[in-house]
Coordinates of C-alpha atoms in Angstrom, one line a residue:
M23 CA -47.2 98.0 -162.2
E24 CA -44.9 96.4 -159.6
P25 CA -46.4 96.3 -156.5
K26 CA -44.4 98.8 -154.4
W27 CA -42.7 95.9 -151.9
T28 CA -40.6 94.1 -155.3
K29 CA -38.9 97.7 -156.1
E30 CA -35.6 97.9 -155.9
N31 CA -34.9 100.4 -153.8
H32 CA -37.3 98.5 -151.1
T33 CA -35.8 95.9 -148.2
A34 CA -37.9 93.1 -150.4
L35 CA -35.3 92.1 -151.8
S36 CA -33.1 91.8 -148.3
D37 CA -33.2 91.5 -145.4
F38 CA -33.0 93.5 -141.7
I39 CA -30.0 93.3 -140.0
F40 CA -30.5 93.3 -135.9
V41 CA -27.7 94.9 -134.3
G42 CA -29.5 94.4 -130.3
Y43 CA -26.6 92.5 -129.7
A44 CA -23.7 94.3 -131.4
D45 CA -22.6 95.9 -127.8
L46 CA -22.6 92.3 -126.4
P47 CA -20.0 90.1 -128.2
V48 CA -18.9 88.6 -125.8
F49 CA -22.1 87.6 -123.5
Q50 CA -24.1 86.3 -126.7
V51 CA -23.4 82.5 -125.5
L52 CA -24.5 83.3 -121.4
L53 CA -27.3 85.3 -122.3
F54 CA -27.9 82.2 -125.1
V55 CA -28.1 80.4 -121.7
V56 CA -29.9 83.3 -120.1
F57 CA -33.1 83.5 -122.6
L58 CA -33.5 79.8 -123.1
L59 CA -34.2 79.2 -119.4
I60 CA -37.1 81.8 -119.1
Y61 CA -38.1 81.1 -122.3
V62 CA -38.4 77.7 -121.0
S63 CA -40.0 78.8 -117.5
I64 CA -42.5 80.6 -119.7
I65 CA -43.7 77.2 -121.2
I66 CA -43.4 75.9 -118.4
G67 CA -44.6 78.1 -115.7
N68 CA -48.8 79.5 -118.1
G69 CA -48.7 75.6 -119.1
L70 CA -48.4 74.5 -115.4
I71 CA -51.5 77.3 -115.0
V72 CA -53.8 76.1 -118.0
Y73 CA -53.5 72.5 -117.0
I74 CA -54.5 73.2 -113.1
I75 CA -57.8 75.6 -114.4
V76 CA -58.7 72.4 -117.5
T77 CA -58.1 69.4 -114.7
D78 CA -59.0 70.9 -111.6
P79 CA -62.8 71.9 -111.0
T80 CA -62.9 73.6 -108.3
L81 CA -60.9 76.1 -110.8
H82 CA -64.1 76.0 -113.4
A83 CA -64.8 79.7 -112.6
P84 CA -65.2 82.4 -115.0
M85 CA -62.2 84.5 -113.3
Y86 CA -59.6 81.5 -114.0
F87 CA -61.2 81.0 -117.6
F88 CA -59.8 84.2 -118.0
L89 CA -56.3 84.0 -116.1
K90 CA -56.3 80.3 -118.1
S91 CA -56.3 82.0 -121.4
L92 CA -53.9 84.7 -120.1
A93 CA -52.2 82.1 -119.9
F94 CA -52.4 80.1 -123.2
L95 CA -52.2 83.6 -125.1
E96 CA -48.7 84.4 -122.9
I97 CA -47.2 80.6 -124.3
F98 CA -47.5 82.3 -128.4
Y99 CA -47.2 86.3 -127.3
T100 CA -43.0 84.9 -127.1
S101 CA -43.3 82.0 -129.0
V102 CA -43.4 85.3 -131.2
T103 CA -40.6 86.5 -130.7
L104 CA -38.4 84.2 -128.7
P105 CA -37.4 81.9 -130.7
K106 CA -35.4 84.3 -133.5
M107 CA -33.9 85.9 -130.9
L108 CA -32.6 82.5 -128.9
V109 CA -30.7 81.6 -132.5
N110 CA -29.0 85.1 -133.2
F111 CA -27.7 85.0 -130.2
V112 CA -25.2 82.2 -131.8
A113 CA -26.2 82.4 -135.6
Q114 CA -23.2 84.6 -137.1
N115 CA -26.4 85.8 -139.9
K116 CA -28.4 87.7 -137.0
T117 CA -30.7 88.9 -140.4
I118 CA -34.1 88.2 -140.4
S119 CA -36.6 88.7 -144.0
F120 CA -39.1 90.7 -144.8
V121 CA -41.9 89.0 -144.6
G122 CA -40.1 87.2 -141.7
C123 CA -39.9 90.7 -140.0
A124 CA -43.8 92.3 -140.9
A125 CA -45.2 88.8 -139.6
Q126 CA -43.1 89.3 -136.6
I127 CA -44.3 92.4 -135.3
Y128 CA -48.5 91.9 -137.1
F129 CA -47.9 88.3 -134.6
M130 CA -47.5 90.2 -131.8
L131 CA -49.5 93.4 -131.9
F132 CA -52.5 90.9 -132.5
L133 CA -51.0 89.4 -129.2
G134 CA -50.4 92.3 -127.7
G135 CA -53.6 94.0 -128.3
T136 CA -55.7 91.0 -127.4
E137 CA -53.8 91.1 -123.9
C138 CA -54.7 94.4 -123.2
F139 CA -58.6 93.5 -124.5
L140 CA -58.7 89.9 -122.1
L141 CA -57.4 92.3 -118.8
A142 CA -59.5 94.2 -119.4
A143 CA -61.8 91.5 -119.4
M144 CA -60.8 90.0 -115.7
A145 CA -60.8 93.8 -114.6
Y146 CA -64.3 93.8 -115.2
D147 CA -64.8 90.0 -113.9
R148 CA -64.1 91.4 -110.5
Y149 CA -66.1 94.0 -111.3
V150 CA -68.8 91.8 -111.5
A151 CA -68.0 89.5 -108.3
I152 CA -67.1 92.1 -106.1
C153 CA -69.8 95.3 -106.8
H154 CA -72.6 92.8 -107.7
P155 CA -72.6 89.2 -106.3
L156 CA -75.1 88.3 -105.6
H157 CA -75.9 88.4 -109.4
Y158 CA -72.5 87.8 -111.2
K159 CA -73.0 83.9 -111.7
L160 CA -75.8 85.5 -113.8
I161 CA -73.9 88.4 -115.6
M162 CA -70.7 86.3 -115.7
R163 CA -72.0 83.1 -117.9
K164 CA -70.0 80.9 -120.1
E165 CA -71.3 82.1 -123.2
L166 CA -70.3 85.9 -121.8
C167 CA -66.6 84.7 -121.6
L168 CA -66.8 83.3 -124.7
G169 CA -67.9 86.5 -126.5
L170 CA -65.2 88.5 -124.3
V171 CA -62.4 87.0 -124.9
T172 CA -63.3 86.1 -128.7
G173 CA -63.6 89.7 -128.9
S174 CA -61.0 90.4 -128.3
L175 CA -59.4 88.7 -130.7
T176 CA -61.5 89.8 -134.1
V177 CA -61.4 93.8 -132.7
N178 CA -57.4 93.5 -133.0
M179 CA -57.9 91.7 -136.6
P180 CA -58.4 94.6 -139.1
V181 CA -56.4 97.2 -137.1
H182 CA -53.4 95.7 -137.0
T183 CA -53.4 94.4 -140.9
G184 CA -54.0 98.3 -141.7
Q185 CA -51.1 98.9 -139.3
I186 CA -49.1 96.6 -140.9
Y187 CA -50.3 97.1 -144.6
L188 CA -49.1 101.5 -144.0
L189 CA -45.3 100.4 -141.9
F190 CA -44.9 97.4 -144.5
S191 CA -45.0 100.3 -147.3
L192 CA -43.0 102.6 -146.9
P193 CA -39.1 102.3 -148.9
Y194 CA -35.6 100.8 -146.7
C195 CA -33.3 101.5 -149.0
G196 CA -30.8 102.8 -146.5
S197 CA -29.8 101.0 -143.2
H198 CA -31.3 97.8 -143.0
E199 CA -30.5 97.2 -139.9
I200 CA -32.6 97.0 -137.1
N201 CA -31.7 98.6 -133.5
N202 CA -33.6 96.7 -131.5
F203 CA -33.8 92.7 -130.1
F204 CA -36.9 91.3 -132.3
C205 CA -39.3 93.4 -135.4
D206 CA -41.3 96.0 -133.7
I207 CA -43.1 99.5 -135.0
P208 CA -40.9 101.9 -133.6
P209 CA -37.2 101.0 -134.2
V210 CA -38.5 99.9 -138.3
L211 CA -39.8 103.1 -138.4
E212 CA -36.7 104.6 -138.3
L213 CA -34.8 102.6 -140.9
A214 CA -37.8 104.2 -143.8
C215 CA -36.7 106.5 -146.4
A216 CA -40.2 108.5 -146.2
D217 CA -42.0 110.8 -144.7
T218 CA -43.3 108.6 -142.4
F219 CA -46.9 110.6 -140.3
A220 CA -49.4 108.6 -141.5
S221 CA -47.7 105.6 -139.8
D222 CA -46.8 107.7 -137.3
V223 CA -50.2 108.8 -136.7
Y224 CA -51.8 105.9 -137.5
M225 CA -50.0 104.2 -134.5
V226 CA -50.5 106.8 -132.0
A227 CA -54.2 106.2 -133.0
A228 CA -54.4 102.5 -132.9
S229 CA -52.8 102.6 -129.1
A230 CA -55.9 105.2 -128.1
L231 CA -57.8 102.1 -129.2
I232 CA -55.6 98.6 -128.8
L233 CA -53.8 99.8 -125.3
M234 CA -55.5 103.0 -124.1
L235 CA -58.6 102.4 -124.3
P236 CA -59.2 98.7 -122.6
F237 CA -56.7 100.8 -120.3
C238 CA -59.6 103.3 -119.3
F239 CA -62.4 100.5 -119.1
I240 CA -60.0 98.9 -116.5
I241 CA -59.4 102.3 -114.1
A242 CA -63.2 102.8 -114.6
S243 CA -64.4 99.8 -113.3
Y244 CA -61.2 99.9 -110.3
V245 CA -62.7 103.3 -109.2
K246 CA -65.7 101.6 -109.0
I247 CA -64.3 98.6 -106.6
I248 CA -61.6 100.2 -104.7
S249 CA -65.5 102.3 -103.6
A250 CA -67.7 99.5 -103.0
I251 CA -64.7 97.4 -100.9
L252 CA -64.1 100.7 -98.5
K253 CA -68.1 100.6 -97.8
M254 CA -67.0 97.1 -96.2
P255 CA -68.1 97.3 -92.6
S256 CA -65.6 94.5 -92.0
I257 CA -61.8 94.4 -92.7
E258 CA -61.4 90.8 -93.1
G259 CA -63.6 91.9 -96.2
R260 CA -62.3 93.8 -97.4
K261 CA -58.8 92.6 -97.0
K262 CA -60.0 89.4 -98.7
A263 CA -61.3 91.9 -102.1
F264 CA -57.8 93.2 -102.1
A265 CA -56.3 90.4 -101.9
T266 CA -58.5 88.8 -105.4
C267 CA -57.2 92.1 -107.4
S268 CA -53.8 92.5 -106.6
S269 CA -52.6 90.4 -108.7
H270 CA -54.2 91.7 -111.4
L271 CA -53.6 94.8 -110.8
I272 CA -49.8 94.4 -111.3
V273 CA -50.2 92.5 -114.4
V274 CA -51.7 95.5 -115.5
S275 CA -49.5 97.9 -114.0
L276 CA -46.0 95.8 -114.8
F277 CA -47.5 95.5 -118.5
Y278 CA -49.3 98.7 -119.9
G279 CA -46.3 101.5 -118.1
S280 CA -43.8 99.7 -120.3
A281 CA -46.3 99.5 -123.4
T282 CA -47.4 103.1 -123.2
I283 CA -44.0 104.5 -122.9
V284 CA -42.7 102.5 -125.9
Y285 CA -45.6 103.0 -128.1
V286 CA -47.0 106.6 -127.5
S287 CA -43.6 108.2 -126.4
P288 CA -42.5 110.3 -129.3
R289 CA -40.0 108.4 -130.9
S290 CA -35.5 110.0 -130.5
K291 CA -32.2 108.2 -130.0
E292 CA -32.6 108.5 -126.5
T293 CA -35.8 107.0 -126.8
L294 CA -34.6 103.9 -128.8
I295 CA -32.5 103.0 -125.9
V296 CA -35.0 102.9 -123.3
N297 CA -37.5 101.2 -125.6
K298 CA -35.0 98.3 -126.9
L299 CA -34.8 97.5 -122.8
L300 CA -38.7 98.3 -122.3
S301 CA -39.5 96.2 -125.1
L302 CA -38.1 93.1 -123.3
S303 CA -39.9 94.0 -119.9
Y304 CA -43.8 93.2 -122.4
T305 CA -43.1 91.2 -124.4
I306 CA -40.0 88.6 -122.0
L307 CA -40.1 89.6 -118.5
I308 CA -44.2 89.6 -118.2
P309 CA -45.1 86.8 -119.5
M310 CA -42.6 85.0 -117.2
L311 CA -43.7 87.0 -113.8
N312 CA -47.6 86.2 -114.6
P313 CA -47.8 82.9 -113.3
I314 CA -45.9 83.5 -110.3
I315 CA -47.2 86.5 -109.0
Y316 CA -51.0 84.5 -110.1
S317 CA -50.4 81.7 -108.2
L318 CA -48.0 83.4 -104.9
R319 CA -51.5 85.9 -104.3
N320 CA -54.0 82.8 -105.4
R321 CA -55.6 80.9 -102.5
E322 CA -56.7 78.6 -104.9
V323 CA -54.1 78.3 -107.9
K324 CA -52.1 77.2 -105.0
V325 CA -53.4 75.0 -103.5
S326 CA -54.1 73.6 -107.1
L327 CA -51.0 73.6 -107.7
R328 CA -50.0 71.9 -104.3
K329 CA -52.4 69.5 -104.7
L330 CA -50.4 68.7 -108.9
F331 CA -47.3 68.1 -107.3
R332 CA -47.9 66.2 -104.5
N333 CA -49.5 63.8 -107.1
C334 CA -47.2 63.6 -109.1
H335 CA -44.4 63.0 -106.2
L336 CA -46.6 60.2 -105.1
N337 CA -46.8 58.4 -108.6
C338 CA -42.9 59.3 -109.5
V339 CA -42.6 56.7 -105.6
S340 CA -45.2 54.0 -106.5

């Protein structure tokens, strides 16, 4: 029996077409330059974070191990969508193959889901540091940190494999035009010419597991953290404790705010337009802002960066 993916009325024999650029024909070259600069800044910014944490012994702590993992993840996360977007800005044929679209969605979901669990692990690290400072080194052992990162990767693999199977087992016999800048579940589901109930239910269930479960854990951690901070007798101690958490809270708010609206809110023509813009937020803008947020609000990172730039300047002069 012929497999679903090769039936004549399925998209397996053709391509998807991106129409996220249709309303911006005059600005194609400008957008190419802007997004190229954003991509380069993401690579350089997150790459610098990884480099200084690896090379500076003062940053060899669990907190910075998670920050390094997050920065490393952001480089791969943006590389799933941005290079293809850059090509489409200057290419006449703005298409992506059926398999290419499936791969793009899978790796975007896989890496984005991993980021959710990684942000939860970072919240737990801050909880232990503030609520159990005397046992911090004992609890946050290297084995636990590696286990949390590995677990974040492992949990996401089967969940998103099932999601991609359901999504691309649907028939796509009508329009192949994706109203977005890259492949994502909501705009691709809009093109299916069959009942999408199973995929919709699976997407909500996967979002509850991958998005909301870590988010609830983060909220629970910060309830404990804020309670512990408010009990501190020293005002200076409270300020320092809040400062160590503020960067993480900003990143969590930006990432979860946009991702939750896109994957949990009901689909309609109006929400698709909003989601199109929000999807750029969690796939491009947040990875670009993360190094800035963490470097500007973390004294140790700023000191390490200044040290690196000073050494580079001295080497160039000599």
